[in-house]
mmCIF file of N, CA and C in Angstrom:
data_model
loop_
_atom_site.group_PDB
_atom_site.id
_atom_site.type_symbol
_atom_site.label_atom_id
_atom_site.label_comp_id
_atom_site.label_asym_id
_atom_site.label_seq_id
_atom_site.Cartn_x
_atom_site.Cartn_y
_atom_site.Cartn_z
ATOM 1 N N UNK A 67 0.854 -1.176 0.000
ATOM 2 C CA UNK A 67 0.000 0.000 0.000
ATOM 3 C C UNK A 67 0.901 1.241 0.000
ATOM 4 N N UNK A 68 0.623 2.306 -0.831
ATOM 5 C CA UNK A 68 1.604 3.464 -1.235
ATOM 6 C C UNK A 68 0.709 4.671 0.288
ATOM 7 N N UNK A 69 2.213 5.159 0.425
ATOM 8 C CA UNK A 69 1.980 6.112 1.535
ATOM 9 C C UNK A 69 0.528 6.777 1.203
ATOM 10 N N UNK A 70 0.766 7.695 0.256
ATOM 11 C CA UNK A 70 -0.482 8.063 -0.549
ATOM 12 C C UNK A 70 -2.066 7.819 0.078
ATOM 13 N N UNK A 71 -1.595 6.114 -0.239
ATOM 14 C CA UNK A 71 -2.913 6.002 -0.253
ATOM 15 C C UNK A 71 -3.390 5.969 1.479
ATOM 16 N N UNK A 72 -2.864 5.671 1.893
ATOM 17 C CA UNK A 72 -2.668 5.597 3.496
ATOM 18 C C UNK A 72 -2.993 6.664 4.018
ATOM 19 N N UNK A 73 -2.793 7.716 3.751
ATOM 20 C CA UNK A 73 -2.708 9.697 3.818
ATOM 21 C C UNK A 73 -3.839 9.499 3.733
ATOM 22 N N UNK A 74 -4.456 9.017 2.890
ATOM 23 C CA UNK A 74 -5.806 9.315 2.502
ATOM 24 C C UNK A 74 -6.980 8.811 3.092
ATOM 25 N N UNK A 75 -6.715 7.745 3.467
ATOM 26 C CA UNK A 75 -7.429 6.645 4.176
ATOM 27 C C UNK A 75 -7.808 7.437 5.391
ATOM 28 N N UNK A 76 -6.509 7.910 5.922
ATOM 29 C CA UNK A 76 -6.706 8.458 7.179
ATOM 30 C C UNK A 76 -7.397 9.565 6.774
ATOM 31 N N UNK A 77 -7.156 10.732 6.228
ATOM 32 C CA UNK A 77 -8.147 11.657 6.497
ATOM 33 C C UNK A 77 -9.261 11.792 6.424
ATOM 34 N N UNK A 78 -10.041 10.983 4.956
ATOM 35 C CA UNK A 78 -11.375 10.147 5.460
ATOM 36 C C UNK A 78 -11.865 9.756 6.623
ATOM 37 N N UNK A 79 -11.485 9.037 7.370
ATOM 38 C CA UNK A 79 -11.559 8.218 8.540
ATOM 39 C C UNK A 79 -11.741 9.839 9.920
ATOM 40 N N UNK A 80 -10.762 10.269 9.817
ATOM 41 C CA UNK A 80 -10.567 11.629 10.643
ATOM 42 C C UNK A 80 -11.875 12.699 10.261
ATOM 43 N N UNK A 81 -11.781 12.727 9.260
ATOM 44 C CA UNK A 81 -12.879 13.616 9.280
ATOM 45 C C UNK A 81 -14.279 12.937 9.098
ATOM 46 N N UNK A 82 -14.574 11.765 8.800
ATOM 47 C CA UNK A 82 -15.506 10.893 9.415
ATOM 48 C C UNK A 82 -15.857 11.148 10.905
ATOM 49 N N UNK A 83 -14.646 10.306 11.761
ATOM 50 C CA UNK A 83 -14.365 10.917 13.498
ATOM 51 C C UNK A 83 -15.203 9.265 13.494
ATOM 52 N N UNK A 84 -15.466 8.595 12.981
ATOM 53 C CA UNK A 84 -16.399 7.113 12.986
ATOM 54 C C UNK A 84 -15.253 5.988 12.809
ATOM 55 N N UNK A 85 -13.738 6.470 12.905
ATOM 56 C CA UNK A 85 -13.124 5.347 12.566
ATOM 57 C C UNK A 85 -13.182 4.435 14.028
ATOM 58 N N UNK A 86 -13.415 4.416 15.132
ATOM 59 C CA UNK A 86 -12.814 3.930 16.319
ATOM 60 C C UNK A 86 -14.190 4.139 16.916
ATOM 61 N N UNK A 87 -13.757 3.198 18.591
ATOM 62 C CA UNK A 87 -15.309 3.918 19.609
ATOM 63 C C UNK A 87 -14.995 4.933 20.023
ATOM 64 N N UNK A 88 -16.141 5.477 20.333
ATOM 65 C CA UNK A 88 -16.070 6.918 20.847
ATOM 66 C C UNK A 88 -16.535 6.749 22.326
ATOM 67 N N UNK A 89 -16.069 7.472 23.124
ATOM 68 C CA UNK A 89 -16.448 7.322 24.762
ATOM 69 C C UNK A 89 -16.881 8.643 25.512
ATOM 70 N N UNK A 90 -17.809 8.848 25.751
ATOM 71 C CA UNK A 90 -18.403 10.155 26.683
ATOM 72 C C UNK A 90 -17.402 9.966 28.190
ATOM 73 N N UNK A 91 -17.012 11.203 27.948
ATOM 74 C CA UNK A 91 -16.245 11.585 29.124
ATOM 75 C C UNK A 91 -16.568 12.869 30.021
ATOM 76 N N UNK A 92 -15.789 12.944 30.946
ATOM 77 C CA UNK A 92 -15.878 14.014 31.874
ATOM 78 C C UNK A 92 -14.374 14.765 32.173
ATOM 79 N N UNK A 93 -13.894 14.766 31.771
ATOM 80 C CA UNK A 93 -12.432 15.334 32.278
ATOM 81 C C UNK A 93 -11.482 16.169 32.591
ATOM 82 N N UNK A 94 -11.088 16.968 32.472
ATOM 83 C CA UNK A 94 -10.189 18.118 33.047
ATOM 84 C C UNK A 94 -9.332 18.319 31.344
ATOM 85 N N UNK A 95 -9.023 19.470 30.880
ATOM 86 C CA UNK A 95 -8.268 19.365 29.814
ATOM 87 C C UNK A 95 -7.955 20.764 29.001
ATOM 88 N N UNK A 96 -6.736 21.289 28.734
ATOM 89 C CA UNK A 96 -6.510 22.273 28.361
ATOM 90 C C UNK A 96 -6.389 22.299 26.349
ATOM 91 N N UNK A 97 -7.405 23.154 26.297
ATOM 92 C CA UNK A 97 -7.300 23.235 24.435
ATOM 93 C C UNK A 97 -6.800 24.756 24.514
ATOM 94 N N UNK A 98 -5.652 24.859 23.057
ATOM 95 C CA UNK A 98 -5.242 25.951 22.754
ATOM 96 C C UNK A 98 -5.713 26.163 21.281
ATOM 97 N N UNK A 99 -6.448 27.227 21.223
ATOM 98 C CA UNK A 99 -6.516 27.337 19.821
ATOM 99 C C UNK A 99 -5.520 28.309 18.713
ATOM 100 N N UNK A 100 -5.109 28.443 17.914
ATOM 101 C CA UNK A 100 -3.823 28.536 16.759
ATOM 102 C C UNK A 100 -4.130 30.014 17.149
ATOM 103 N N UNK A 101 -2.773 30.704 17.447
ATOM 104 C CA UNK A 101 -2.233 31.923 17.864
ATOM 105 C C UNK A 101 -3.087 32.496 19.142
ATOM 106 N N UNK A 102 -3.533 31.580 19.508
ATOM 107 C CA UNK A 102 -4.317 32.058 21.027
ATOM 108 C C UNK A 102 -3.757 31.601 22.213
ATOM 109 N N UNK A 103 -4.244 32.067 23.598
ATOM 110 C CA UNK A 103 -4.152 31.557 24.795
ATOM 111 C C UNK A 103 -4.666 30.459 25.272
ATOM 112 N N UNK A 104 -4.135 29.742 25.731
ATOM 113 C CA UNK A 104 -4.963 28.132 26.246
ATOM 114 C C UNK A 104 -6.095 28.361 27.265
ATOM 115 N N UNK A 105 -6.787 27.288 27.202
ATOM 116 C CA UNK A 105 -7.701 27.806 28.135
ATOM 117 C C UNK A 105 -8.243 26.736 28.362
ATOM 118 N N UNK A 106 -8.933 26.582 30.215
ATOM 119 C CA UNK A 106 -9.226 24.778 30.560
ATOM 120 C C UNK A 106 -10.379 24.651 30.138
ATOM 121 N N UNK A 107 -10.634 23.293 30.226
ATOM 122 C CA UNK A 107 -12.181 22.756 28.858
ATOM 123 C C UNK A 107 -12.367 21.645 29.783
ATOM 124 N N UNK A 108 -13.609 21.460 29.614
ATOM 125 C CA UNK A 108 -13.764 19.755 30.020
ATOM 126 C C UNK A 108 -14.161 18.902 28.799
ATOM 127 N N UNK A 109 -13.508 17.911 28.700
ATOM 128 C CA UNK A 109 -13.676 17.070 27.532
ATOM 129 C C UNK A 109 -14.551 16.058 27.796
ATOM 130 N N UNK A 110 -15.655 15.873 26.577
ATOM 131 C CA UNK A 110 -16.777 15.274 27.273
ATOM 132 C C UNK A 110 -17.100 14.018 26.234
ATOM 133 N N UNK A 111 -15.641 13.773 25.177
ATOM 134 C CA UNK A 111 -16.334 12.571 24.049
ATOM 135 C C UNK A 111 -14.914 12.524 23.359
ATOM 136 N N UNK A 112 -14.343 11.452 23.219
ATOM 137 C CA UNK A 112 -13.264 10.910 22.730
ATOM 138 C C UNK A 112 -13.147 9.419 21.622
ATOM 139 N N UNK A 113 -12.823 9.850 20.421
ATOM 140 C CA UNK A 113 -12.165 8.751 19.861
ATOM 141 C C UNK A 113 -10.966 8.715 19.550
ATOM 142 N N UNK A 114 -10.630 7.601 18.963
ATOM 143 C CA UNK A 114 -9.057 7.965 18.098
ATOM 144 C C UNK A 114 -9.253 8.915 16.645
ATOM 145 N N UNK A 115 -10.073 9.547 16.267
ATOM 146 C CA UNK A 115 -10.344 10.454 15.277
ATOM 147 C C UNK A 115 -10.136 11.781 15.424
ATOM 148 N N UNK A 116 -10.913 11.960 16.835
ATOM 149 C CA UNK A 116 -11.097 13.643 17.661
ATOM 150 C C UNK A 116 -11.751 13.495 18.488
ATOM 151 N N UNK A 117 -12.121 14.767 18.854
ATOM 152 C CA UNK A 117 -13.088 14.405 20.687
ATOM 153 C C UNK A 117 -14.421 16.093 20.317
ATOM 154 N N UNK A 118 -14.626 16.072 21.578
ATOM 155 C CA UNK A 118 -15.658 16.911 21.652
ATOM 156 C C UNK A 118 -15.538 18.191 23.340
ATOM 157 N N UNK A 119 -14.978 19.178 23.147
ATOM 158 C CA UNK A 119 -14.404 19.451 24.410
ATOM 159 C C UNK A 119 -16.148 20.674 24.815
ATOM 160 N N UNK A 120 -16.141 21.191 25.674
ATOM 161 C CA UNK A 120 -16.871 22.462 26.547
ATOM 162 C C UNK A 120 -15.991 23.730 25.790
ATOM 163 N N UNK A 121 -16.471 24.272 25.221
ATOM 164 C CA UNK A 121 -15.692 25.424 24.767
ATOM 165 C C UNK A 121 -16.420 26.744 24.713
ATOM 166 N N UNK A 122 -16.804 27.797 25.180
ATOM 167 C CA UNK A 122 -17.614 28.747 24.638
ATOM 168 C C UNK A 122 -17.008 29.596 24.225
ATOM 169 N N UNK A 123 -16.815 29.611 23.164
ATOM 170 C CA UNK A 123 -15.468 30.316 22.357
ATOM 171 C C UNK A 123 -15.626 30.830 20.577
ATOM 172 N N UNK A 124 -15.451 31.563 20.311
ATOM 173 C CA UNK A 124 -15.962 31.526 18.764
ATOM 174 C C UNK A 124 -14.853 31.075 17.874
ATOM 175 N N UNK A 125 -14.084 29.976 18.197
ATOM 176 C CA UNK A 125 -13.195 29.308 17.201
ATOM 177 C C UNK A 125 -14.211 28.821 16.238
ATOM 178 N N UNK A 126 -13.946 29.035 15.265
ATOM 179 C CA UNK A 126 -14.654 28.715 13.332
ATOM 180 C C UNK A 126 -13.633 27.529 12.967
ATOM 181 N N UNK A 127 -14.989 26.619 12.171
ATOM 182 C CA UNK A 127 -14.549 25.040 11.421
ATOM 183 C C UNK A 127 -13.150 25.957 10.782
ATOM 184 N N UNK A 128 -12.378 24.384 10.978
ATOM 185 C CA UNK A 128 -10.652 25.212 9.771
ATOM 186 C C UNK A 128 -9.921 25.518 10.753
ATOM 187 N N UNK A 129 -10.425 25.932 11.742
ATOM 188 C CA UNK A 129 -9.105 26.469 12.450
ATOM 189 C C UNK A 129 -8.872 25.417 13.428
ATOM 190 N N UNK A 130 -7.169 25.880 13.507
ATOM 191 C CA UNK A 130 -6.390 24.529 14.224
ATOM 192 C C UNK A 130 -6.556 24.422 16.026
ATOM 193 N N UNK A 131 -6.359 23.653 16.455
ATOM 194 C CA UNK A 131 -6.036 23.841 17.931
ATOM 195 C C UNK A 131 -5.493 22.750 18.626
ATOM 196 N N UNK A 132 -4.947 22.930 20.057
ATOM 197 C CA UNK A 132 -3.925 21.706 20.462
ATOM 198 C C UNK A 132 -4.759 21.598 21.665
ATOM 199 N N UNK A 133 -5.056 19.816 21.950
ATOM 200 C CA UNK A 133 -5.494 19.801 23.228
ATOM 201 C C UNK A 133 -4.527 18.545 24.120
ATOM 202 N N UNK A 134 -4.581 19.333 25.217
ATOM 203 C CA UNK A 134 -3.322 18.818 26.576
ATOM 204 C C UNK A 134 -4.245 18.043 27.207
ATOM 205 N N UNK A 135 -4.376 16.551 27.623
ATOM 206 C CA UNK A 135 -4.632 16.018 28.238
ATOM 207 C C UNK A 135 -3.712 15.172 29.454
ATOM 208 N N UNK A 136 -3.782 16.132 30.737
ATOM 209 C CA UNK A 136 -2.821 15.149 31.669
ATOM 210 C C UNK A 136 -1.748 16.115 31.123
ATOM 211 N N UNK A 137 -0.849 14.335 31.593
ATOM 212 C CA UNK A 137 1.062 14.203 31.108
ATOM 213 C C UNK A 137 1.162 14.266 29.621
ATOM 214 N N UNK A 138 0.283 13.987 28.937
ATOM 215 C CA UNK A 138 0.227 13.872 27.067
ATOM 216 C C UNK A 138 0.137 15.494 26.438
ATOM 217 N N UNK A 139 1.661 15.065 26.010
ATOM 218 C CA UNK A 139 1.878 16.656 24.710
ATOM 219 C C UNK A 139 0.674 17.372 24.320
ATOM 220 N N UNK A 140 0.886 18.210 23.568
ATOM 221 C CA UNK A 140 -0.362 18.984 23.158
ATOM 222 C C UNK A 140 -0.431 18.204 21.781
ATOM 223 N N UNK A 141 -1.620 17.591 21.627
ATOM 224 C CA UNK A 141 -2.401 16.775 20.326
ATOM 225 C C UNK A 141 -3.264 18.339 19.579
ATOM 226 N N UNK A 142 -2.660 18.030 18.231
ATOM 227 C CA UNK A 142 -2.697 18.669 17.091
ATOM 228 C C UNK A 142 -4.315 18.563 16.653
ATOM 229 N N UNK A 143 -5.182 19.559 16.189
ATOM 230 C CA UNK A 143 -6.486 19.120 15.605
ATOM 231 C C UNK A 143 -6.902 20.014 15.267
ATOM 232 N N UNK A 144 -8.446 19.936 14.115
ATOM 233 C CA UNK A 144 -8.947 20.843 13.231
ATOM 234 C C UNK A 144 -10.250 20.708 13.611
ATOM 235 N N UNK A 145 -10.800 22.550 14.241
ATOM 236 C CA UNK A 145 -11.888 21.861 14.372
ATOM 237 C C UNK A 145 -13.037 21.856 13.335
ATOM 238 N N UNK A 146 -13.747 20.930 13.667
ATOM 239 C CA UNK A 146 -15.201 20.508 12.484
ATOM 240 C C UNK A 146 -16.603 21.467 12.769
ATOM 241 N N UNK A 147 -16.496 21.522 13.821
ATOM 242 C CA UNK A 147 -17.650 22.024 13.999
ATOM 243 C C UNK A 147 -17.864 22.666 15.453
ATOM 244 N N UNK A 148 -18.918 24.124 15.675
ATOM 245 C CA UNK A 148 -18.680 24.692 17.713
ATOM 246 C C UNK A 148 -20.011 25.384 17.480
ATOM 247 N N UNK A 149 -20.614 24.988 17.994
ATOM 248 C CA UNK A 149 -22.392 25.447 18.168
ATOM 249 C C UNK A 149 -22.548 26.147 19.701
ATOM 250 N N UNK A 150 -21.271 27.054 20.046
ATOM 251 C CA UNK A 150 -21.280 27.996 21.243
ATOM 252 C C UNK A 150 -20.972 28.125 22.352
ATOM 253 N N UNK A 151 -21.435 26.378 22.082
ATOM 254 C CA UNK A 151 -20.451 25.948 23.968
ATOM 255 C C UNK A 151 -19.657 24.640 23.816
ATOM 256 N N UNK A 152 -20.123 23.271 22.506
ATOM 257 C CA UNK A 152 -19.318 22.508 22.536
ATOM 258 C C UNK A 152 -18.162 22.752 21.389
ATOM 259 N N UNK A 153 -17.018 22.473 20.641
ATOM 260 C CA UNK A 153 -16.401 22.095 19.775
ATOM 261 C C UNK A 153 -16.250 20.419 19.344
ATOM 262 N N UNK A 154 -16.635 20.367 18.338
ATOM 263 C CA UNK A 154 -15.888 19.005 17.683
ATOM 264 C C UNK A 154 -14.762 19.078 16.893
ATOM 265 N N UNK A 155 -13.934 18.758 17.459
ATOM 266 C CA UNK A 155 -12.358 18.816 16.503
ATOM 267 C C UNK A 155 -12.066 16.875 16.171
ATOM 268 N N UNK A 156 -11.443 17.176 14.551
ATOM 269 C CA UNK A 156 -10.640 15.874 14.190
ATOM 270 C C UNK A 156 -9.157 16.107 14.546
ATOM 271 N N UNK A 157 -8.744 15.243 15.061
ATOM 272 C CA UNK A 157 -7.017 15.380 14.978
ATOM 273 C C UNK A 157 -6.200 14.825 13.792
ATOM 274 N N UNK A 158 -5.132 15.669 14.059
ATOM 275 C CA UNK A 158 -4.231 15.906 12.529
ATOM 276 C C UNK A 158 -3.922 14.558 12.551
ATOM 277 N N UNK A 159 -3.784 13.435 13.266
ATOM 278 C CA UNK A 159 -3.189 12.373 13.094
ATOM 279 C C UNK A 159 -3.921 11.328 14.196
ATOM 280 N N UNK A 160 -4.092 10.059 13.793
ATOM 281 C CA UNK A 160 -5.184 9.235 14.560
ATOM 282 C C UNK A 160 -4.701 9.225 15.911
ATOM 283 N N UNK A 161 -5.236 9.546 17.301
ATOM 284 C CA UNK A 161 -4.943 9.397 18.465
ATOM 285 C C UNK A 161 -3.845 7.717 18.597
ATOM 286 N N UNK A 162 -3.192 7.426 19.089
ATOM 287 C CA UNK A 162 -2.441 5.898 19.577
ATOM 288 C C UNK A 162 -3.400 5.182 20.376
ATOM 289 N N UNK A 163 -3.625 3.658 19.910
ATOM 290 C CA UNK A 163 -5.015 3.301 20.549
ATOM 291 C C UNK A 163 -4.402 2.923 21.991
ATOM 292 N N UNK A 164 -3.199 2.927 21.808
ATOM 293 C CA UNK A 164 -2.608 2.937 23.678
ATOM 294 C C UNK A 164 -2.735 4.099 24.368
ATOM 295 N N UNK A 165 -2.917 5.320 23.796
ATOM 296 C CA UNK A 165 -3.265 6.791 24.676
ATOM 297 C C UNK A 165 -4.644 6.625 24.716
ATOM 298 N N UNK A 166 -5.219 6.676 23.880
ATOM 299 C CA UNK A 166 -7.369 6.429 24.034
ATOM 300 C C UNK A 166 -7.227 5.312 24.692
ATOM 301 N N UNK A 167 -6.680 4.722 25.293
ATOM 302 C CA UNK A 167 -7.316 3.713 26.425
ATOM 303 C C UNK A 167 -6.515 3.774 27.831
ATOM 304 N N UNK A 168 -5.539 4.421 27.857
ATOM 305 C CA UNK A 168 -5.131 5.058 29.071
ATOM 306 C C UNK A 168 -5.840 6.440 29.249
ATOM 307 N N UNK A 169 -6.074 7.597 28.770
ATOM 308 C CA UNK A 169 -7.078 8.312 28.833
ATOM 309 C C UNK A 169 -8.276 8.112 29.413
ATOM 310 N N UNK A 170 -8.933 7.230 28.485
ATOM 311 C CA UNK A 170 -10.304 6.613 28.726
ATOM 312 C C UNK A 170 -10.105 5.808 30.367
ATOM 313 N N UNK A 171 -9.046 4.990 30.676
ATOM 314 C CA UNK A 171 -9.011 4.398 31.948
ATOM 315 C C UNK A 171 -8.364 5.557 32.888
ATOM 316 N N UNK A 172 -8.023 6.472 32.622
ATOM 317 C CA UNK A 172 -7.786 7.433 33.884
ATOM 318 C C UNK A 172 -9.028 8.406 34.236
ATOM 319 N N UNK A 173 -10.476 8.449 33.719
ATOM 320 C CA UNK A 173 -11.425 8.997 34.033
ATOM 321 C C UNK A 173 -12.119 8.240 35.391
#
């Protein structure tokens, strides 16, 4: 299988957000959105695609943002969609199904 096509696969899948289970959460979690200040969120829905954080914020679909969960780097993502108080963001690259299940087991 050519990188290519792989690239592709995934971003389908990502911007689907249907590749993996998804898990309703409750959690503590800092999102930064692209040239802004971070700011804490509670994250309330997670797959390996993207999640769904508390945001009341007027970040617009397209724009990027990083969300800090815990000890885990800031994860890269685009968001899809923010109806005022939630955001749905896909991430730039599929979550590690070993972080979505340490995540998911530290709630």
């Amino acid at each position: 299988m050519t990188l290519a096509l792989v690239n592709d696969k995934y971003g389908q899948a990502a911007q689907e957000d249907r590749c993996g289970p998804r898990v309703t959460l409750n959690i503590p979690a800092i999102m930064r959105p692209s040239g802004a200040s971070p700011f804490p969120t509670v994250l309330i829905d997670l797959s390996i695609g993207g999640f769904a954080a508390q945001a009341v914020t007027g970040i617009r679909a397209g724009s990027l943002c990083w969300l800090t969960i815990g000890p885990f780097k800031g994860l890269q993502a685009e968001v899809v969609w923010n109806d005022g108080q939630v955001v749905g963001c896909a991430f730039a690259t599929l979550l590690n199904p070993a972080i979505f299940e340490t995540i998911v087991n530290r709630r």
